[in-house]
PDB file of C-alpha atoms in Angstrom:
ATOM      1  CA  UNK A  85     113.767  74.467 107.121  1.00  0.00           C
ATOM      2  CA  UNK A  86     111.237  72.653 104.857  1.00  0.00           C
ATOM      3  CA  UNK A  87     110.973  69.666 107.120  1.00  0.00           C
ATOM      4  CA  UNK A  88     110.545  71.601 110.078  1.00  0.00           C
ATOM      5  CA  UNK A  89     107.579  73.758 108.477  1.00  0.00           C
ATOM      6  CA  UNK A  90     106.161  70.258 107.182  1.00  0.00           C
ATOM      7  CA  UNK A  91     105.589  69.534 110.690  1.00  0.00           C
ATOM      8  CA  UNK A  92     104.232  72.704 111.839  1.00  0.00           C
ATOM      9  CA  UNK A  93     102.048  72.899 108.952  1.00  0.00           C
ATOM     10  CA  UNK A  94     100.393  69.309 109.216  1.00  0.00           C
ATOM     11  CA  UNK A  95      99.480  70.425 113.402  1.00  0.00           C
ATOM     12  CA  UNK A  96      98.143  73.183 111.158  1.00  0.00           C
ATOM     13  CA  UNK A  97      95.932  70.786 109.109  1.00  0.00           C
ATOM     14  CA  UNK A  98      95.270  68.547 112.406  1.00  0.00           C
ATOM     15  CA  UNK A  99      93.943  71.834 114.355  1.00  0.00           C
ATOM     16  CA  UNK A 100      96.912  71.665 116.928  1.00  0.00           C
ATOM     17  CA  UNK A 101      97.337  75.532 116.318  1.00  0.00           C
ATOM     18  CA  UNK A 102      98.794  75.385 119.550  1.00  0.00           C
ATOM     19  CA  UNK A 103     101.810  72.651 118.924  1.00  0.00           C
ATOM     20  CA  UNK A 104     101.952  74.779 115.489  1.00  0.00           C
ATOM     21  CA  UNK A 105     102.960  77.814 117.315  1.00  0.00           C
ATOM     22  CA  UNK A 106     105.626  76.163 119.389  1.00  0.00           C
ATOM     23  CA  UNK A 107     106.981  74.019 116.172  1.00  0.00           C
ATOM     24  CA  UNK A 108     106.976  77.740 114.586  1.00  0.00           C
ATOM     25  CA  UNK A 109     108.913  79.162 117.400  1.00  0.00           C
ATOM     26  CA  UNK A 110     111.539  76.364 117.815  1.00  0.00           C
ATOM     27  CA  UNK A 111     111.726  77.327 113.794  1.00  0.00           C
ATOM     28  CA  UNK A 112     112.426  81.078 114.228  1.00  0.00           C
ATOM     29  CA  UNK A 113     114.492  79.981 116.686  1.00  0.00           C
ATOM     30  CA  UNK A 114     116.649  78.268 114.974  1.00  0.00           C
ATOM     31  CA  UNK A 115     116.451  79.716 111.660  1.00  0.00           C
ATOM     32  CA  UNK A 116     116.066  83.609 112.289  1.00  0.00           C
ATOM     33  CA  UNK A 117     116.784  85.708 109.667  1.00  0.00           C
ATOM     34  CA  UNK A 118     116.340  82.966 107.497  1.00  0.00           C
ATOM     35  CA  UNK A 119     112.582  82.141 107.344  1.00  0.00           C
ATOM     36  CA  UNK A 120     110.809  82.000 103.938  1.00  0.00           C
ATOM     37  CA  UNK A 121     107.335  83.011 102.793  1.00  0.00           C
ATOM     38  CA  UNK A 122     105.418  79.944 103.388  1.00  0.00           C
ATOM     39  CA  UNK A 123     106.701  80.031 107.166  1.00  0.00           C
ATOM     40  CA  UNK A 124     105.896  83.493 107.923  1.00  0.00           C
ATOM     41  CA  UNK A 125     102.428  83.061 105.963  1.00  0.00           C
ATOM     42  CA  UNK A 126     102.213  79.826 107.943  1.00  0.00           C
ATOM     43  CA  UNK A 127     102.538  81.631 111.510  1.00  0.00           C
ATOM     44  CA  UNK A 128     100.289  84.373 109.921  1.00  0.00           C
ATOM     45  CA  UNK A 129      97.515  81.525 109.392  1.00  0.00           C
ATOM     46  CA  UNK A 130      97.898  80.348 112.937  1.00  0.00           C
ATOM     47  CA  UNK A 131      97.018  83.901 114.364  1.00  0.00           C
ATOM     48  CA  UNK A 132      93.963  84.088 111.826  1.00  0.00           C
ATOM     49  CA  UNK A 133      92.899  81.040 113.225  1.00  0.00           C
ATOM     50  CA  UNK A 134      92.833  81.979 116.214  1.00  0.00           C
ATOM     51  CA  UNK A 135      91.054  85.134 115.094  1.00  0.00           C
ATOM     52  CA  UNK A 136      88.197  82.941 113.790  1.00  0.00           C
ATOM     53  CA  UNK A 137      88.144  81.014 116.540  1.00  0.00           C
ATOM     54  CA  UNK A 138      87.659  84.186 118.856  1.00  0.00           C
ATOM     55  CA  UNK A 139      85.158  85.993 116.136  1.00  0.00           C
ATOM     56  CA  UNK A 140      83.081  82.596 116.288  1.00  0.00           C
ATOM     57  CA  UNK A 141      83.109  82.697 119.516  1.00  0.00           C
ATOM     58  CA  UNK A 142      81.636  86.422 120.193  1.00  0.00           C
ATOM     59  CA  UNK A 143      79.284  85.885 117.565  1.00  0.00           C
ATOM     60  CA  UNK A 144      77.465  83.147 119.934  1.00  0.00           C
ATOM     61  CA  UNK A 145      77.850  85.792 122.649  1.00  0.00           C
ATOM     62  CA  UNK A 146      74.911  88.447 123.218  1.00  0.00           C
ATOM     63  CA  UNK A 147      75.345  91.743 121.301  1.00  0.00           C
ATOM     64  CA  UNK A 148      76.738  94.157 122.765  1.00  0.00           C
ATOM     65  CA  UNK A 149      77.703  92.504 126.102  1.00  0.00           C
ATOM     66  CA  UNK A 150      80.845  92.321 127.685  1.00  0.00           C
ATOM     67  CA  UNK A 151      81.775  88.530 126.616  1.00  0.00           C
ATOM     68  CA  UNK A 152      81.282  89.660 122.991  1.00  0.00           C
ATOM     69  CA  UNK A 153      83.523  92.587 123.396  1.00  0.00           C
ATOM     70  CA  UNK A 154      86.133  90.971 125.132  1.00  0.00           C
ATOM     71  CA  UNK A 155      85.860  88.075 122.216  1.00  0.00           C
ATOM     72  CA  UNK A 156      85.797  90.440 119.441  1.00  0.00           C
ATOM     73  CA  UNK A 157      88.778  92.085 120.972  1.00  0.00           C
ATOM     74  CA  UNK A 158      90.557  88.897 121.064  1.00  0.00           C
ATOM     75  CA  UNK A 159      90.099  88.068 117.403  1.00  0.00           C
ATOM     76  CA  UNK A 160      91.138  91.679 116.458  1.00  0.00           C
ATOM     77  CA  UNK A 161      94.186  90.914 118.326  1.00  0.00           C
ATOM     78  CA  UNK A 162      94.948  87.925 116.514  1.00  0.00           C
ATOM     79  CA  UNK A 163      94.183  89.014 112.931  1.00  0.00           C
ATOM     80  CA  UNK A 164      96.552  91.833 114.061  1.00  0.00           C
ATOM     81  CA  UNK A 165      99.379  89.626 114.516  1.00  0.00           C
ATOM     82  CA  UNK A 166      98.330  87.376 111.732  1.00  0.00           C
ATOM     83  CA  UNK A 167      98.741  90.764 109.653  1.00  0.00           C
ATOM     84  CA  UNK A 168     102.106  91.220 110.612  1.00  0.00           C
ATOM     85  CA  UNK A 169     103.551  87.763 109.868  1.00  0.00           C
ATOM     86  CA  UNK A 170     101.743  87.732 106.364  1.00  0.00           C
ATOM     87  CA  UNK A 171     103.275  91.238 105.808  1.00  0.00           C
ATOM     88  CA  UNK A 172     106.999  89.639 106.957  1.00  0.00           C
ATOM     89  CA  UNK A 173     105.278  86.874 104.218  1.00  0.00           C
ATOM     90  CA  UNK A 174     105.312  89.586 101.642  1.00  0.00           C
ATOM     91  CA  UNK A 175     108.642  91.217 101.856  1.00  0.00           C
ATOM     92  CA  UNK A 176     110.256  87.942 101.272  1.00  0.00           C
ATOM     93  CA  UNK A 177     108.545  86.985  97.894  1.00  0.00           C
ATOM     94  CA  UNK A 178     105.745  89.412  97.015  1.00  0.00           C
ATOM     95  CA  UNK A 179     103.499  86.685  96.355  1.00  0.00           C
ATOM     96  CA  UNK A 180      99.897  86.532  96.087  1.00  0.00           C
ATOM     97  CA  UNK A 181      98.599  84.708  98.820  1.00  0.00           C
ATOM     98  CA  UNK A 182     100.108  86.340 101.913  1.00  0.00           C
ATOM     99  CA  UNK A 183      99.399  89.852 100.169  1.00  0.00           C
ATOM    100  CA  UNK A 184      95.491  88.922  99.784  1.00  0.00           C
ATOM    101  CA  UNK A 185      95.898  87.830 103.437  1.00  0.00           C
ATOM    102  CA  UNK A 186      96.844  91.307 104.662  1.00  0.00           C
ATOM    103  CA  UNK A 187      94.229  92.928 102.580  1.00  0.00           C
ATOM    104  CA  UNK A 188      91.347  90.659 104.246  1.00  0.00           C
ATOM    105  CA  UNK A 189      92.780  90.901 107.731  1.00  0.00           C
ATOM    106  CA  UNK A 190      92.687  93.908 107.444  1.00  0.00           C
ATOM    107  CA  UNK A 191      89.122  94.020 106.212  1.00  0.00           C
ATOM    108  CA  UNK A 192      87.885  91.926 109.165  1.00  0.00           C
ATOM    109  CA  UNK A 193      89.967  94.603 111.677  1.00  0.00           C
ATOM    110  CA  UNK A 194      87.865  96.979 110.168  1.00  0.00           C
ATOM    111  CA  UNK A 195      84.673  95.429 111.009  1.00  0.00           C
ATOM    112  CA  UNK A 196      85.644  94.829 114.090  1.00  0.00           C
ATOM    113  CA  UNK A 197      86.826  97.867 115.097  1.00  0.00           C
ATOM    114  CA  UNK A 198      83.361  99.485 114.113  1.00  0.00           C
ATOM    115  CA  UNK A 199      81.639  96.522 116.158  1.00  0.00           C
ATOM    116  CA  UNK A 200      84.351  98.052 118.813  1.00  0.00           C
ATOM    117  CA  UNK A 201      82.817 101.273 118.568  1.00  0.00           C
ATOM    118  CA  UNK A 202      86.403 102.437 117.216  1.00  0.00           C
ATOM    119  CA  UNK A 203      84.518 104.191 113.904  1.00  0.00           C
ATOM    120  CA  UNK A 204      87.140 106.272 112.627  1.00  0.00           C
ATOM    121  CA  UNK A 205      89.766 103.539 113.004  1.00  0.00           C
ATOM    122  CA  UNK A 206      87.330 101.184 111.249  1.00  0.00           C
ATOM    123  CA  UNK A 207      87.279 103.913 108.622  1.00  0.00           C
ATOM    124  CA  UNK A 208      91.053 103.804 107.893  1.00  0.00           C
ATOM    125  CA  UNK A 209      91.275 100.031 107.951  1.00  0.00           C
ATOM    126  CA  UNK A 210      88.494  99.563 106.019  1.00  0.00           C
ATOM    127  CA  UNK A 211      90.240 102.121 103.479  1.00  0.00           C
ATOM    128  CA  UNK A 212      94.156 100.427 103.473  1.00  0.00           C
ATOM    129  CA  UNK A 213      92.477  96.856 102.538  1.00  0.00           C
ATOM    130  CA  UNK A 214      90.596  98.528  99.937  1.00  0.00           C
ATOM    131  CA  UNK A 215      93.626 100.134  98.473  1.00  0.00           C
ATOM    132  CA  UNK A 216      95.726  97.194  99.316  1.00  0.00           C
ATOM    133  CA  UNK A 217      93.191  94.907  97.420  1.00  0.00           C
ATOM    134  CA  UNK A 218      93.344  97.626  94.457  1.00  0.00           C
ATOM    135  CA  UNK A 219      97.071  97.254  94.198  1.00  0.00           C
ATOM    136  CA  UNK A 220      96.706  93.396  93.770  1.00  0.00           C
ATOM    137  CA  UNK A 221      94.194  93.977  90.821  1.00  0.00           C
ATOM    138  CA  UNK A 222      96.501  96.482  89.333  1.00  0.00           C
ATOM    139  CA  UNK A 223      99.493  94.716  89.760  1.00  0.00           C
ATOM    140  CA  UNK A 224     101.572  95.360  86.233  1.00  0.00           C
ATOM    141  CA  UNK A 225     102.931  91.825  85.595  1.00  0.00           C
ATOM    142  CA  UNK A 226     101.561  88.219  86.108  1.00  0.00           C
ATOM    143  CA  UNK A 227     102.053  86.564  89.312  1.00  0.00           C
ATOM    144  CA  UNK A 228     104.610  84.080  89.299  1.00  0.00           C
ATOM    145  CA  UNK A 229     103.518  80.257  89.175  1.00  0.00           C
ATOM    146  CA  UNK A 230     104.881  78.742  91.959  1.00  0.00           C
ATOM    147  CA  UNK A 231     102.415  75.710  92.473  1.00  0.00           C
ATOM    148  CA  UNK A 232     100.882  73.389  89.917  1.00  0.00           C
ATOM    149  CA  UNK A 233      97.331  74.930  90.594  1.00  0.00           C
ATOM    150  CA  UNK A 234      98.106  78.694  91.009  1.00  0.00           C
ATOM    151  CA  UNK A 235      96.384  78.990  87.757  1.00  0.00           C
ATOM    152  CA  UNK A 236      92.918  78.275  90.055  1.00  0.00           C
ATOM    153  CA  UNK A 237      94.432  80.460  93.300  1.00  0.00           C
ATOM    154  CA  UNK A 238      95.675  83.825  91.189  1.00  0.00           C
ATOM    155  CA  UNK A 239      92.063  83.437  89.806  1.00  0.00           C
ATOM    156  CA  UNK A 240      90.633  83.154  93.508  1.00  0.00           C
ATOM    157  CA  UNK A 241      92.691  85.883  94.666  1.00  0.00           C
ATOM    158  CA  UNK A 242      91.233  88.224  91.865  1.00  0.00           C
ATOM    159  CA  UNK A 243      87.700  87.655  93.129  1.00  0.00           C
ATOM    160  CA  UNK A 244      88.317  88.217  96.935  1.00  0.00           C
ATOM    161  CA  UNK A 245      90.667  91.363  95.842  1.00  0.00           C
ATOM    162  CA  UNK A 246      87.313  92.605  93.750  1.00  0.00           C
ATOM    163  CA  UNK A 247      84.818  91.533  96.877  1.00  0.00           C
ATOM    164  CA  UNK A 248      86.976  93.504  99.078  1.00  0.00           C
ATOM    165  CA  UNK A 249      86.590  96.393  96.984  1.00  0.00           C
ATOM    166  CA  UNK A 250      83.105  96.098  96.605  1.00  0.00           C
ATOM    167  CA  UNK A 251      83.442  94.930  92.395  1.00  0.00           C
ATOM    168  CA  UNK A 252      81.004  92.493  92.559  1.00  0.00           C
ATOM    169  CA  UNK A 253      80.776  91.472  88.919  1.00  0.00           C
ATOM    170  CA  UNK A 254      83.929  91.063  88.462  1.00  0.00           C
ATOM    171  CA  UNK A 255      84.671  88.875  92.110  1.00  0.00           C
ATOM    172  CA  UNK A 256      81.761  86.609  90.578  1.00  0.00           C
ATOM    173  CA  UNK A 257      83.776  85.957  87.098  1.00  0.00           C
ATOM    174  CA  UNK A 258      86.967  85.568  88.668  1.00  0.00           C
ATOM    175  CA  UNK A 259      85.767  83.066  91.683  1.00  0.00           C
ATOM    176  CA  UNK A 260      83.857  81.245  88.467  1.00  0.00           C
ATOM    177  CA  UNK A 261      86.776  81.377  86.203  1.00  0.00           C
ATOM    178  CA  UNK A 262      88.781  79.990  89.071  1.00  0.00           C
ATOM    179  CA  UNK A 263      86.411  76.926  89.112  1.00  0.00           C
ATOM    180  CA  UNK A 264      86.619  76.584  85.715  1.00  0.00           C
ATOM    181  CA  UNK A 265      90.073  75.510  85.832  1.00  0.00           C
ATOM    182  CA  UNK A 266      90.444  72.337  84.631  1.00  0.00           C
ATOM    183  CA  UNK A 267      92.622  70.946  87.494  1.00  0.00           C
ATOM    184  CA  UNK A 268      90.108  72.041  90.250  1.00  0.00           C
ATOM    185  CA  UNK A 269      89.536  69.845  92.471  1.00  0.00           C
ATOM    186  CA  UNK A 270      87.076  69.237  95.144  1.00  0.00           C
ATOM    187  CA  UNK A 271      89.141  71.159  97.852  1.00  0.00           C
ATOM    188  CA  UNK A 272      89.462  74.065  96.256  1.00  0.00           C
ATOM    189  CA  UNK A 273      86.145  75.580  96.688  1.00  0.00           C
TER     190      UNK A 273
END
């Protein structure tokens, strides 16, 4: 399994989201029931990709027209499916990154379901990343290191659980503190 998701995840890195996806089916396909977190969290950063890709692109659209919709649609589509894979992500080992995933997906349906027109659904997405941010802050015992620099990452994921729920002193300390660390690097900022 890992040297299948190695290749998937360097298309990933290249931008060949496409070839990704079919490397990540020929993996389920092969593997189902058996897929770890980094796949499914790997398949959920395809979709946000193409979210982003779809958000950028209504963004360059004129407001409110029919292009933008349709774009904005798109990328709420694909953060929705993004969701769903980082969720799968979740069950599997509970980590960190897929579960701060989920809570900003869901942040950016919420925006653009309001942008949608679709206020009262932008309401209640808005509200479950809030509260799913909340339960990351609150979470009773330490994360588990997994990777040599989760020390920088747990930190990182404290900041953007705090900017999601609107903590803003306490995002700014924990994004600092997370640069602090003395194995940052250049690439994690």
């Amino acid at each position: 399994l890992h040297v299948w998701f190695e290749r998937a995840f360097n298309l990933t890195k290249l931008g060949r989201i496409a070839e990704a996806m079919n490397a990540l089916n020929e993996i389920n396909a092969v593997f189902t029931g058996r897929l770890d977190a980094d796949t499914f969290s790997l398949w959920g950063r395809c979709y946000k990709d193409q979210g982003d890709e779809h958000l950028d692109a209504g963004l360059l659209e004129t407001t409110d027209s029919a292009a933008q919709r349709s774009a904005f649609q798109d990328a709420e589509e694909s953060y929705s499916q993004g969701m769903e894979y980082y969720a799968k992500a979740c069950e599997v080992d509970h980590g960190f990154f897929p579960a701060i995933n989920v809570a900003t997906l869901t942040f950016l349906r919420s925006a653009l379901s309001f942008r949608l027109g679709n206020t009262d659904e932008s309401r209640r997405l808005r509200e479950e990343s809030e509260k799913q941010a909340r339960g990351l802050l609150q979470r009773p015992t330490p994360w588990p290191k997994a990777q040599p620099d989760d020390d920088i990452w747990t930190r990182a994921t404290q900041g953007e659980a705090a900017m999601l729920c609107r903590d803003w002193d306490y995002a700014v300390k924990r994004y600092q503190s997370a640069l602090n660390q003395p194995r940052c690097q250049p690439h994690h900022p």
